[in-house]
Coordinates of C-alpha atoms (C1' of nucleotides) in Angstrom, one line a residue:
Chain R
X1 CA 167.5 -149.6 53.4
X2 CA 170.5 -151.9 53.2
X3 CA 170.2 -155.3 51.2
X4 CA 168.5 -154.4 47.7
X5 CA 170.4 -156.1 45.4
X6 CA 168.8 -158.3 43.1
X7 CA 170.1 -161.0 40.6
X8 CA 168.9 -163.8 38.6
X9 CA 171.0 -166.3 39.3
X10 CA 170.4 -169.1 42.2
X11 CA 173.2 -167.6 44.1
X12 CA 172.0 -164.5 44.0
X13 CA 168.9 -164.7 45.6
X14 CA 170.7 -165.9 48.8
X15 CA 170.8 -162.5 49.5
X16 CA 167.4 -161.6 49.0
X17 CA 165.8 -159.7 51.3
X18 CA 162.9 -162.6 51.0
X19 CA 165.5 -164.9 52.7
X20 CA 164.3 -164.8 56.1
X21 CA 167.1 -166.9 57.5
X22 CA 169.3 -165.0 56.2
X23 CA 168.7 -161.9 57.1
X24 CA 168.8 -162.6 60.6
X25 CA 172.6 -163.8 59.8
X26 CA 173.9 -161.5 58.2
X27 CA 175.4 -158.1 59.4
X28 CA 175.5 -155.4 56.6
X29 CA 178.0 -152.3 56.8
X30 CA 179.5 -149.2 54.4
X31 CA 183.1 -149.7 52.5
X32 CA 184.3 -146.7 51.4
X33 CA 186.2 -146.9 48.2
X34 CA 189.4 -148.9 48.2
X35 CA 188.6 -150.8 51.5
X36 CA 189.8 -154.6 51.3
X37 CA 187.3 -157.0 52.2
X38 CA 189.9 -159.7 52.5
X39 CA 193.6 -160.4 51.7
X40 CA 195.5 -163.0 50.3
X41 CA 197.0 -165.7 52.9
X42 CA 194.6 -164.9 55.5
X43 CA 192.0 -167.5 56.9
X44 CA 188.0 -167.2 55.8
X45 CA 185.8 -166.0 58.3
X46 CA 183.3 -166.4 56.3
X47 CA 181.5 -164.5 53.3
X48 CA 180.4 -161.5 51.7
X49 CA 177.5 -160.2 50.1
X50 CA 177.9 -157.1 47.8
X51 CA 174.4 -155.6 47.4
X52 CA 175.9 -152.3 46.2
X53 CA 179.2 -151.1 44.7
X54 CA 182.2 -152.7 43.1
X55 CA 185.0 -155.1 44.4
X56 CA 187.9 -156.4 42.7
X57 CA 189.1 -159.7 43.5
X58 CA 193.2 -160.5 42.5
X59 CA 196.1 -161.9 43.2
X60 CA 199.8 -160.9 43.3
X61 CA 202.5 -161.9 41.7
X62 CA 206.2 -162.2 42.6
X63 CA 206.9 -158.5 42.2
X64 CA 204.0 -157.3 44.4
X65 CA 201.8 -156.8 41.2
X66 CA 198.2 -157.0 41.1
X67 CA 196.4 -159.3 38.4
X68 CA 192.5 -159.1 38.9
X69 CA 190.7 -162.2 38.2
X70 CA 187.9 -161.0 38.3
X71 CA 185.1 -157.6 39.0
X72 CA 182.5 -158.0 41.2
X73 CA 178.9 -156.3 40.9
X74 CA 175.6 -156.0 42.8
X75 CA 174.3 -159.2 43.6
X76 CA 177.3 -161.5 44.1
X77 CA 178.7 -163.1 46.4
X78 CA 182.3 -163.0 47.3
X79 CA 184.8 -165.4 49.0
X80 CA 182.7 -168.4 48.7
X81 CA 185.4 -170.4 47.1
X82 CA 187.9 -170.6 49.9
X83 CA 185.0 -172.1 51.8
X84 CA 185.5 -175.4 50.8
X85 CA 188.8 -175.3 49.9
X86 CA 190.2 -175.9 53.7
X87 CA 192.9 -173.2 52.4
X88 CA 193.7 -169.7 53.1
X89 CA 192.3 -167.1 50.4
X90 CA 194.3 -167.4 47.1
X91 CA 193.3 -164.2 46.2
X92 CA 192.1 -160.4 47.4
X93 CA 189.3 -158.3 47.5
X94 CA 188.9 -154.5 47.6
X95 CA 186.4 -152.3 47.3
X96 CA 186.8 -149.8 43.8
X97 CA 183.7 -148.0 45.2
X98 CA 181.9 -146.8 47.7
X99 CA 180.3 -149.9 48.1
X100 CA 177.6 -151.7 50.7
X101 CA 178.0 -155.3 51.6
X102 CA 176.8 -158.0 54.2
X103 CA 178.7 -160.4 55.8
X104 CA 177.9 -163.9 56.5
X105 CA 179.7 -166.3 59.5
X106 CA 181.5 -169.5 57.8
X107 CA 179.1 -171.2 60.3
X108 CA 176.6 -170.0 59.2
X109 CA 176.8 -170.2 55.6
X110 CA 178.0 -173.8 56.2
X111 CA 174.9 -174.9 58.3
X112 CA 172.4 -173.1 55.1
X113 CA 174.3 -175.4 52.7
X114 CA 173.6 -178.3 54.0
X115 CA 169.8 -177.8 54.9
X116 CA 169.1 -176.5 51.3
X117 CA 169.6 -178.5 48.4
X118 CA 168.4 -175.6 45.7
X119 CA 171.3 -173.4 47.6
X120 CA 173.5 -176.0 47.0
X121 CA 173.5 -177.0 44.0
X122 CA 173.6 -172.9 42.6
X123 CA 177.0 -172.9 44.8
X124 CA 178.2 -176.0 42.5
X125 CA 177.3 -174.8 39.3
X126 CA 178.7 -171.5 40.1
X127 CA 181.9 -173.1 41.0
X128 CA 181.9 -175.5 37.8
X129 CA 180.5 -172.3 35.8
X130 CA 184.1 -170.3 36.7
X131 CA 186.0 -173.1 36.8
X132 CA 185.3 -173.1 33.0
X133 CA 185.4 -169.5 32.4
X134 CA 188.6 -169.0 34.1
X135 CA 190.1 -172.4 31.4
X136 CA 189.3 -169.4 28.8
X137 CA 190.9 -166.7 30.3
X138 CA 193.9 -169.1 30.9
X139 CA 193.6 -169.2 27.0
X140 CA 193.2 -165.7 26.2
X141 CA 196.0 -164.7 28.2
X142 CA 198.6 -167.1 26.8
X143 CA 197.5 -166.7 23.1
X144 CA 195.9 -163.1 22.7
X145 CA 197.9 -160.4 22.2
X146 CA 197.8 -157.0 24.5
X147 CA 195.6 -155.3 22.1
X148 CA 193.0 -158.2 21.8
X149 CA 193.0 -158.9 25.7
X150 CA 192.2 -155.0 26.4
X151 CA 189.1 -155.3 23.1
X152 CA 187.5 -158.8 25.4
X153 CA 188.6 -156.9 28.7
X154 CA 186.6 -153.8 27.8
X155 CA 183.5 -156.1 26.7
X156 CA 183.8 -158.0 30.2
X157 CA 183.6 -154.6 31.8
X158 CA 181.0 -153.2 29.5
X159 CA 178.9 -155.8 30.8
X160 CA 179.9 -155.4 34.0
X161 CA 179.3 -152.1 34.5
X162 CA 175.9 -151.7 32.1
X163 CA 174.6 -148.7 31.7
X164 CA 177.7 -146.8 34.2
X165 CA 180.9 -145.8 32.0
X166 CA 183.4 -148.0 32.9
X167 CA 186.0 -146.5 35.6
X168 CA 188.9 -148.0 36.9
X169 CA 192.1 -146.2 37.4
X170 CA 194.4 -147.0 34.5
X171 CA 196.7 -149.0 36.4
X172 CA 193.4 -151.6 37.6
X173 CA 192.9 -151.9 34.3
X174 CA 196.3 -152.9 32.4
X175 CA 196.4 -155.4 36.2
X176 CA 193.2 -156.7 34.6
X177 CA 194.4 -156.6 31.2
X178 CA 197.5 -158.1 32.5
X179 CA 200.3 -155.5 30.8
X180 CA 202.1 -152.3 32.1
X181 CA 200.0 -149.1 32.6
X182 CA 202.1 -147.7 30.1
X183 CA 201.0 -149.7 27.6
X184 CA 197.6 -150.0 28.2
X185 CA 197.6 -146.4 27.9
X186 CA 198.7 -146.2 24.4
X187 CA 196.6 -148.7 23.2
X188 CA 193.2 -146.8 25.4
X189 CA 194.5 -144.1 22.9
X190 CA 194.8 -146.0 20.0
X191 CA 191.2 -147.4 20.4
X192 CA 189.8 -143.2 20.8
X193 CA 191.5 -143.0 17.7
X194 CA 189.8 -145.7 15.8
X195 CA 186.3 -145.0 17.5
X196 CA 185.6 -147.9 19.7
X197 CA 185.8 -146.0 22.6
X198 CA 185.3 -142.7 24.5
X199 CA 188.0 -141.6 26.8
X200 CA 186.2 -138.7 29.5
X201 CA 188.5 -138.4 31.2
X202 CA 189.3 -141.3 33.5
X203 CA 185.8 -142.8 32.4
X204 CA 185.6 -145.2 29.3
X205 CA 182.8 -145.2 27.4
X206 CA 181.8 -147.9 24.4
X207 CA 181.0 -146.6 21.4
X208 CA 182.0 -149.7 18.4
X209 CA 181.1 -152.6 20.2
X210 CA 181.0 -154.4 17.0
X211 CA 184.5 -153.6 16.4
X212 CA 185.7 -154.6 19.7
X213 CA 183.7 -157.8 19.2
X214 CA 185.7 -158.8 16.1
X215 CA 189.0 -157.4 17.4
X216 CA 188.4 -159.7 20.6
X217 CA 188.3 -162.6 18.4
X218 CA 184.5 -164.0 18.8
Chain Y
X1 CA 192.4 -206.5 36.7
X2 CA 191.9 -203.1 35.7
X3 CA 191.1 -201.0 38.2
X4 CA 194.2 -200.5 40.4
X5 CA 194.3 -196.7 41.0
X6 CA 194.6 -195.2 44.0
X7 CA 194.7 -191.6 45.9
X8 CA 195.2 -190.0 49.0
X9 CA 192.2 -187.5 48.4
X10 CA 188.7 -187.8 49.1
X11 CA 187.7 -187.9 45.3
X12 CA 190.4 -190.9 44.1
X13 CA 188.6 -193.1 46.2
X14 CA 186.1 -193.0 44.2
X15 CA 187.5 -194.5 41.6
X16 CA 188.8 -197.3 44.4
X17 CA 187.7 -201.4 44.0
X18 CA 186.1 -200.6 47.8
X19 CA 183.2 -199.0 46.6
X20 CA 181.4 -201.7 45.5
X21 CA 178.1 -199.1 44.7
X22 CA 180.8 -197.5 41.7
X23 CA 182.3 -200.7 40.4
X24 CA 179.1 -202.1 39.2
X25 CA 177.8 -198.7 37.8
X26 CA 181.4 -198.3 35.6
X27 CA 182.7 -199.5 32.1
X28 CA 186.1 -199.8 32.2
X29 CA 188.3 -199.5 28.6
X30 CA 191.5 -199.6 27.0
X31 CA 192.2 -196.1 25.4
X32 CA 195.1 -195.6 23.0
X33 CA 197.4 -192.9 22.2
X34 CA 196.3 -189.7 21.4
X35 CA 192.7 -190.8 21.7
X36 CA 189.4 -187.7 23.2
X37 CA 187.6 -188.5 25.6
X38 CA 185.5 -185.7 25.1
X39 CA 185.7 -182.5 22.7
X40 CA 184.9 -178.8 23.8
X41 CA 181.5 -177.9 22.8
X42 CA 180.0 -181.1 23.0
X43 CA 177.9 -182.1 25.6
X44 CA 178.5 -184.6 28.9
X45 CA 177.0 -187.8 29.1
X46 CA 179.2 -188.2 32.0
X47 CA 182.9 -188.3 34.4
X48 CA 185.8 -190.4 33.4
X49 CA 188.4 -192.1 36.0
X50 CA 192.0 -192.5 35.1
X51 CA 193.4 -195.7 36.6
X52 CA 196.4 -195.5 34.3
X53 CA 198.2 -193.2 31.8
X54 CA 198.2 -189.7 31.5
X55 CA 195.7 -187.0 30.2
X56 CA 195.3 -183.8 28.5
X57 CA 193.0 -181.1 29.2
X58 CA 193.0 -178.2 26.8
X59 CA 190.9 -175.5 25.5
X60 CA 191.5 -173.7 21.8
X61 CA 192.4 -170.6 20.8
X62 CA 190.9 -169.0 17.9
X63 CA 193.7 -170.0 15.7
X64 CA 192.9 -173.3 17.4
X65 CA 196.0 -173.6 19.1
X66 CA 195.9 -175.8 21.8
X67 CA 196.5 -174.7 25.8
X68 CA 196.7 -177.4 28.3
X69 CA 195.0 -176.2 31.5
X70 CA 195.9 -179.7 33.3
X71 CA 197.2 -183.2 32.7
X72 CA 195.9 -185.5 34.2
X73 CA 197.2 -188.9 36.4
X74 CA 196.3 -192.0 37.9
X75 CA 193.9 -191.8 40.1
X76 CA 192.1 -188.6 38.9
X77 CA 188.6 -188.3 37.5
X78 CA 188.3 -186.0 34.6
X79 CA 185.3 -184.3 33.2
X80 CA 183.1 -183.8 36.5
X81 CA 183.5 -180.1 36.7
X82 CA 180.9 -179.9 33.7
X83 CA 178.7 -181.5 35.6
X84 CA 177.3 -178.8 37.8
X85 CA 177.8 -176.1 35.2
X86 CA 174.4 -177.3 32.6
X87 CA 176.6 -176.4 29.9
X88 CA 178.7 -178.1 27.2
X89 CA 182.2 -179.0 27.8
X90 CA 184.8 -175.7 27.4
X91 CA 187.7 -178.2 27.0
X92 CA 188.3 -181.1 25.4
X93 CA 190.5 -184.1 27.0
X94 CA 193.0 -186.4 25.2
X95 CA 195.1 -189.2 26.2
X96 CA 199.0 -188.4 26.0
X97 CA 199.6 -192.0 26.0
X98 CA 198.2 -195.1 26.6
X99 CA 195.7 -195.6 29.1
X100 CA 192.8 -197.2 30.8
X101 CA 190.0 -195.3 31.8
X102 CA 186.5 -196.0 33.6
X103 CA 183.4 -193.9 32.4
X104 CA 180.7 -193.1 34.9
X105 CA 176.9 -192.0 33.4
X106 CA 176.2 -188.6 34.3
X107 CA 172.5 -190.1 35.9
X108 CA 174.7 -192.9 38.4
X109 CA 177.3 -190.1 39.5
X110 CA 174.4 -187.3 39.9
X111 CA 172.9 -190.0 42.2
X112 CA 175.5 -190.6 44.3
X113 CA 176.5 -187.2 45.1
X114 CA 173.0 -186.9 46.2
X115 CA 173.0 -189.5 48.8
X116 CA 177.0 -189.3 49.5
X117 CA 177.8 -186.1 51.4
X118 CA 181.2 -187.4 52.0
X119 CA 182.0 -187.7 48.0
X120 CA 179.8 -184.1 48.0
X121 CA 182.1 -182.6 49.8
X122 CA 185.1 -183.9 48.3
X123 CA 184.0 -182.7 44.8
X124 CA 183.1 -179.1 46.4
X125 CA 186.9 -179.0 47.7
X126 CA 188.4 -180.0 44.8
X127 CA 186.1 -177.7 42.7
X128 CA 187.3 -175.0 44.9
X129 CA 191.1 -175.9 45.2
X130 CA 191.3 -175.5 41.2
X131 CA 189.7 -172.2 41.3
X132 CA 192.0 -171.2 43.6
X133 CA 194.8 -173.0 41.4
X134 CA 193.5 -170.9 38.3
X135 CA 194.0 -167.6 39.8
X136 CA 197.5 -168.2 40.0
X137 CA 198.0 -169.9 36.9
X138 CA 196.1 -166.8 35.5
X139 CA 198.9 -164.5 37.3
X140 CA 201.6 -166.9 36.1
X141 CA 200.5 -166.4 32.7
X142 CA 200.3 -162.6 32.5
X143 CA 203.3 -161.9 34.6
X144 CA 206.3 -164.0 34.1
X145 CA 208.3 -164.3 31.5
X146 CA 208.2 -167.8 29.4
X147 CA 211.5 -168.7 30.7
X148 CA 209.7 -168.4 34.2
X149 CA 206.7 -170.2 32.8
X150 CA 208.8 -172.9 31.7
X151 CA 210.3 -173.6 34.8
X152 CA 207.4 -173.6 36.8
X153 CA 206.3 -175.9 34.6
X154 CA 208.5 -178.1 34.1
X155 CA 207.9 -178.5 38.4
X156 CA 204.5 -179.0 37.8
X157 CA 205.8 -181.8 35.0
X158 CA 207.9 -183.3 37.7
X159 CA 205.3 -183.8 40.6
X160 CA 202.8 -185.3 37.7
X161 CA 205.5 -187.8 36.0
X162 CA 207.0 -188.6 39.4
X163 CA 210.1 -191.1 39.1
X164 CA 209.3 -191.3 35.5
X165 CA 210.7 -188.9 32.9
X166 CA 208.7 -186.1 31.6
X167 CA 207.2 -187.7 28.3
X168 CA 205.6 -185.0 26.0
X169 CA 206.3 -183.9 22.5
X170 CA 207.8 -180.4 22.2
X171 CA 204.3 -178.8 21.0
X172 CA 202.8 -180.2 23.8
X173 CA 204.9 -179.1 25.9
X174 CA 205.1 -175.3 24.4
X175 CA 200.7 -175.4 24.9
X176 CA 201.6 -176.3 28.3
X177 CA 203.8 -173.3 29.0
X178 CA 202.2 -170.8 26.8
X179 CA 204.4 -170.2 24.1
X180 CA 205.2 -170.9 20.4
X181 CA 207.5 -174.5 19.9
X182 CA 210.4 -172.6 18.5
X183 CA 210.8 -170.6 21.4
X184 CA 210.4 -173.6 23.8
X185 CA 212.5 -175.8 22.1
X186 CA 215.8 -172.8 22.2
X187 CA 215.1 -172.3 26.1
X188 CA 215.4 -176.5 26.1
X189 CA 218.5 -175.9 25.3
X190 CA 219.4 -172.9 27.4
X191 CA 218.1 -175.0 30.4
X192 CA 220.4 -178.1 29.4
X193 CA 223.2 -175.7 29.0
X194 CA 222.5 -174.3 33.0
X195 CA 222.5 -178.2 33.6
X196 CA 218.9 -177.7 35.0
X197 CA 217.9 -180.9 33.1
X198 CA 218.7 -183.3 30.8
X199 CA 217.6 -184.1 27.6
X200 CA 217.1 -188.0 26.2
X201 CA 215.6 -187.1 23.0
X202 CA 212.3 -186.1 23.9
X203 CA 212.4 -187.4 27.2
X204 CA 213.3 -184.6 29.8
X205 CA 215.0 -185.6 33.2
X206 CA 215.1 -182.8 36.0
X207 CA 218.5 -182.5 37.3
X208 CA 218.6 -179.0 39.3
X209 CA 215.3 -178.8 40.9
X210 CA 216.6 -176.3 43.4
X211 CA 217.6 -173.9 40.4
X212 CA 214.2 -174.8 38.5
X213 CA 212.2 -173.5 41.9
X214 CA 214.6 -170.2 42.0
X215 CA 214.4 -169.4 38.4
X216 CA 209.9 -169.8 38.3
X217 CA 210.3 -167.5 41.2
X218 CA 208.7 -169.3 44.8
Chain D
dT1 C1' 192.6 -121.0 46.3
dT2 C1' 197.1 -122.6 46.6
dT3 C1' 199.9 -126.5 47.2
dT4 C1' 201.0 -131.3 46.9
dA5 C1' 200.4 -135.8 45.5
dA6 C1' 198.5 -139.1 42.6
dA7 C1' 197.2 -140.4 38.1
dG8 C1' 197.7 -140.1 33.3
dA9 C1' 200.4 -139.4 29.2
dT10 C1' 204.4 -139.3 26.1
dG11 C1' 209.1 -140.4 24.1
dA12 C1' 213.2 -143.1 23.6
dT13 C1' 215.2 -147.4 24.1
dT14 C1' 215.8 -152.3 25.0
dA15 C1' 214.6 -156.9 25.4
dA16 C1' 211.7 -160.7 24.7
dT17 C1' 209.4 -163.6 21.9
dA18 C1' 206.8 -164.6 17.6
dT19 C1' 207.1 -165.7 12.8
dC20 C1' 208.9 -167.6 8.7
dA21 C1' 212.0 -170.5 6.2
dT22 C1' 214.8 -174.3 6.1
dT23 C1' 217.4 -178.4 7.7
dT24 C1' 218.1 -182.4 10.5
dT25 C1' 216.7 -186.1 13.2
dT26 C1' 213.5 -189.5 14.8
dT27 C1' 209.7 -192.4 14.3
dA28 C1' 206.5 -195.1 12.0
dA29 C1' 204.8 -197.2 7.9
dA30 C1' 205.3 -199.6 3.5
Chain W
dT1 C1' 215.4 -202.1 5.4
dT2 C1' 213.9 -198.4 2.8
dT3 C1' 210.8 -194.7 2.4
dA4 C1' 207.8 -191.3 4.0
dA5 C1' 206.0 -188.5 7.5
dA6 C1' 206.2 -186.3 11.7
dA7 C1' 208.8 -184.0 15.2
dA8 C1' 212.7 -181.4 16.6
dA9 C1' 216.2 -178.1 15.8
dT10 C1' 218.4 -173.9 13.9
dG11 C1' 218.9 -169.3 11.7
dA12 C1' 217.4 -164.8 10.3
dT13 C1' 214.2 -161.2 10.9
dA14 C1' 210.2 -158.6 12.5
dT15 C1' 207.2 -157.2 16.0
dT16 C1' 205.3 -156.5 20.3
dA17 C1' 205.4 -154.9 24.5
dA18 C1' 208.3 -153.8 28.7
dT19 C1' 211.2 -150.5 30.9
dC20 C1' 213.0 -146.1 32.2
dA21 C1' 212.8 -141.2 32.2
dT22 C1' 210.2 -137.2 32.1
dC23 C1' 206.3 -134.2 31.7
dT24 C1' 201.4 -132.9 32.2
dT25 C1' 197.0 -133.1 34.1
dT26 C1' 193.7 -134.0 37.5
dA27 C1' 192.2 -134.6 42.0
dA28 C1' 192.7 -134.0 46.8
dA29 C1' 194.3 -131.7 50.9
dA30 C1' 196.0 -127.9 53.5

DNA sequence: TTTTAAAGATGATTAATATCATTTTTTAAA
DNA sequence: TTTAAAAAATGATATTAATCATCTTTAAAA
């Protein structure tokens, strides 16, 4: 087996096994952890379906640093912005797992959007969907303070990573945070110390999701 | 007459006298000063076209502090990114000073999309393009200093005000950047000092562009 | 299993920026 | 034109978070 990742959303049933027409398109393969998919300034070939694992998608700033915009899980597709964009990627993509995905010519993908409306239209309110999520992490970043970014990033990543303990190296998570590993460190402690969390290890688990809630600011 | 902007781009020509189809389907009116178009939260009846002035998008923090994601210019239409999403607005928009602006029903512009792939497109790109242009405000945000920030911004400033001087109150102008008013209002000063601009009350002219582009770091 | 490298942790210090209080200037309204 | 209100500016102080140096632990490789 290769392609069993399910999801809910429009989008994500484009890479359904039920999806005839795709299937025949698409070529699957094995990333092994740490593996970029694609890298900033380079031209789209075309896209990628992650069926199982973890990706990271960031940019870097002037001094090399990452800043992840964003995890990706099972079911989503990555790199589908650039496509209509007529731009080199803005941003990067590397495995943080072992992970299996399927890749999808430009062409091809092109040729599917316009021949299906339903297809379509997902891919537009997907756009329109992060376009607005990403206004609020704008916000959070200039107004929140460290401590409050790392309560709402470790509810993002609770999410993302369900019933899994979250686990990113310390330093991917202060470049999602967006602060220095150091710091994120102390605070990772701070939170053990006030029960919200559960440090094993390099594994985070949630334990006062309540109180991260209210510290987030929702 | 009252419909006289143009733009290079696929999407300003929508807003362009040619298209007969959209001048019969818009409402053209006069907005003042400081006046919404829409709020965050609400929910979209439908797009807006800027044939003159200038325009505020913003989000709130939970203190309700305002950050401007974008301001707007001639030629641009504002509010169509909701469209696609289903949900309510996650910004508001307010006019920065007075200007006239065409609203589109959701229903008209829908339709057209539908039977327009040229316009289609046009919005997919420019849906894409910001996302792209998000990521890297998202990195500018987390990873430069405000000095930086303010710099790059007031480029960004520049490119929107054109041969006009930049025209925006100090608290606007401190949402724009990221930072509190007091601490925008002191690096004014620093940046008048390194003769980077000049100040004409609360008009700013850029004077050192090449300095400005060093300091934000390109 | 031992060795090495990478990741994680801690302490001390500095620098940047927010906050609060107050004053001055500008703009708009009476 | 005077008055009131809003915006801009300045000073003092507190706080947050970055930086640099060092040490410990964990994971991976020989």
């Amino acid at each position: 087996m290769n392609c069993g990742a399910r999801s809910s959303s429009l989008l994500g049933s484009f890479c359904d096994h039920s999806l005839e027409e795709v299937n025949s398109m698409k070529t699957c393969a094995y990333y092994k952890k740490n593996q970029p998919l694609f890298v900033e300034g380079s031209l789209q070939r075309g896209v990628y379906c992650l069926n199982q694992g973890k990706v990271k998608v960031f940019t870097r700033g002037d001094e090399g640093k990452e800043q992840i915009i964003h995890i990706a899980k099972e079911g989503e597709i990555i790199g589908f912005r650039a496509m209509f964009s007529g731009e080199p990627y803005k941003v990067s993509a590397t495995t943080l797992e072992e992970s299996n995905i399927c890749f999808i010519a430009k062409e091809d993908f092109l040729n599917m959007i316009d021949t299906n409306p339903a297809l379509r239209n997902g891919i537009m309110q997907e756009l329109s969907k992060e376009l607005g999520d990403r206004a609020v992490f704008i916000t959070n970043m200039a107004q929140k303070s460290v401590r409050e970014r790392l309560a709402f990033s470790l509810l993002i990543l609770g999410d993302i990573y369900g019933a899994e303990e979250i686990n990113l190296t310390r330093e991917d998570l202060a470049n999602f945070v967006g602060t220095a590993t150091e710091t994120l460190i102390r605070l990772l402690k701070d939170f053990k110390d006030e029960e919200m969390i559960e440090i094993h290890t390099r594994k985070i688990e949630i334990i006062n999701k309540q109180k991260l809630l209210h510290l987030a600011g929702k």
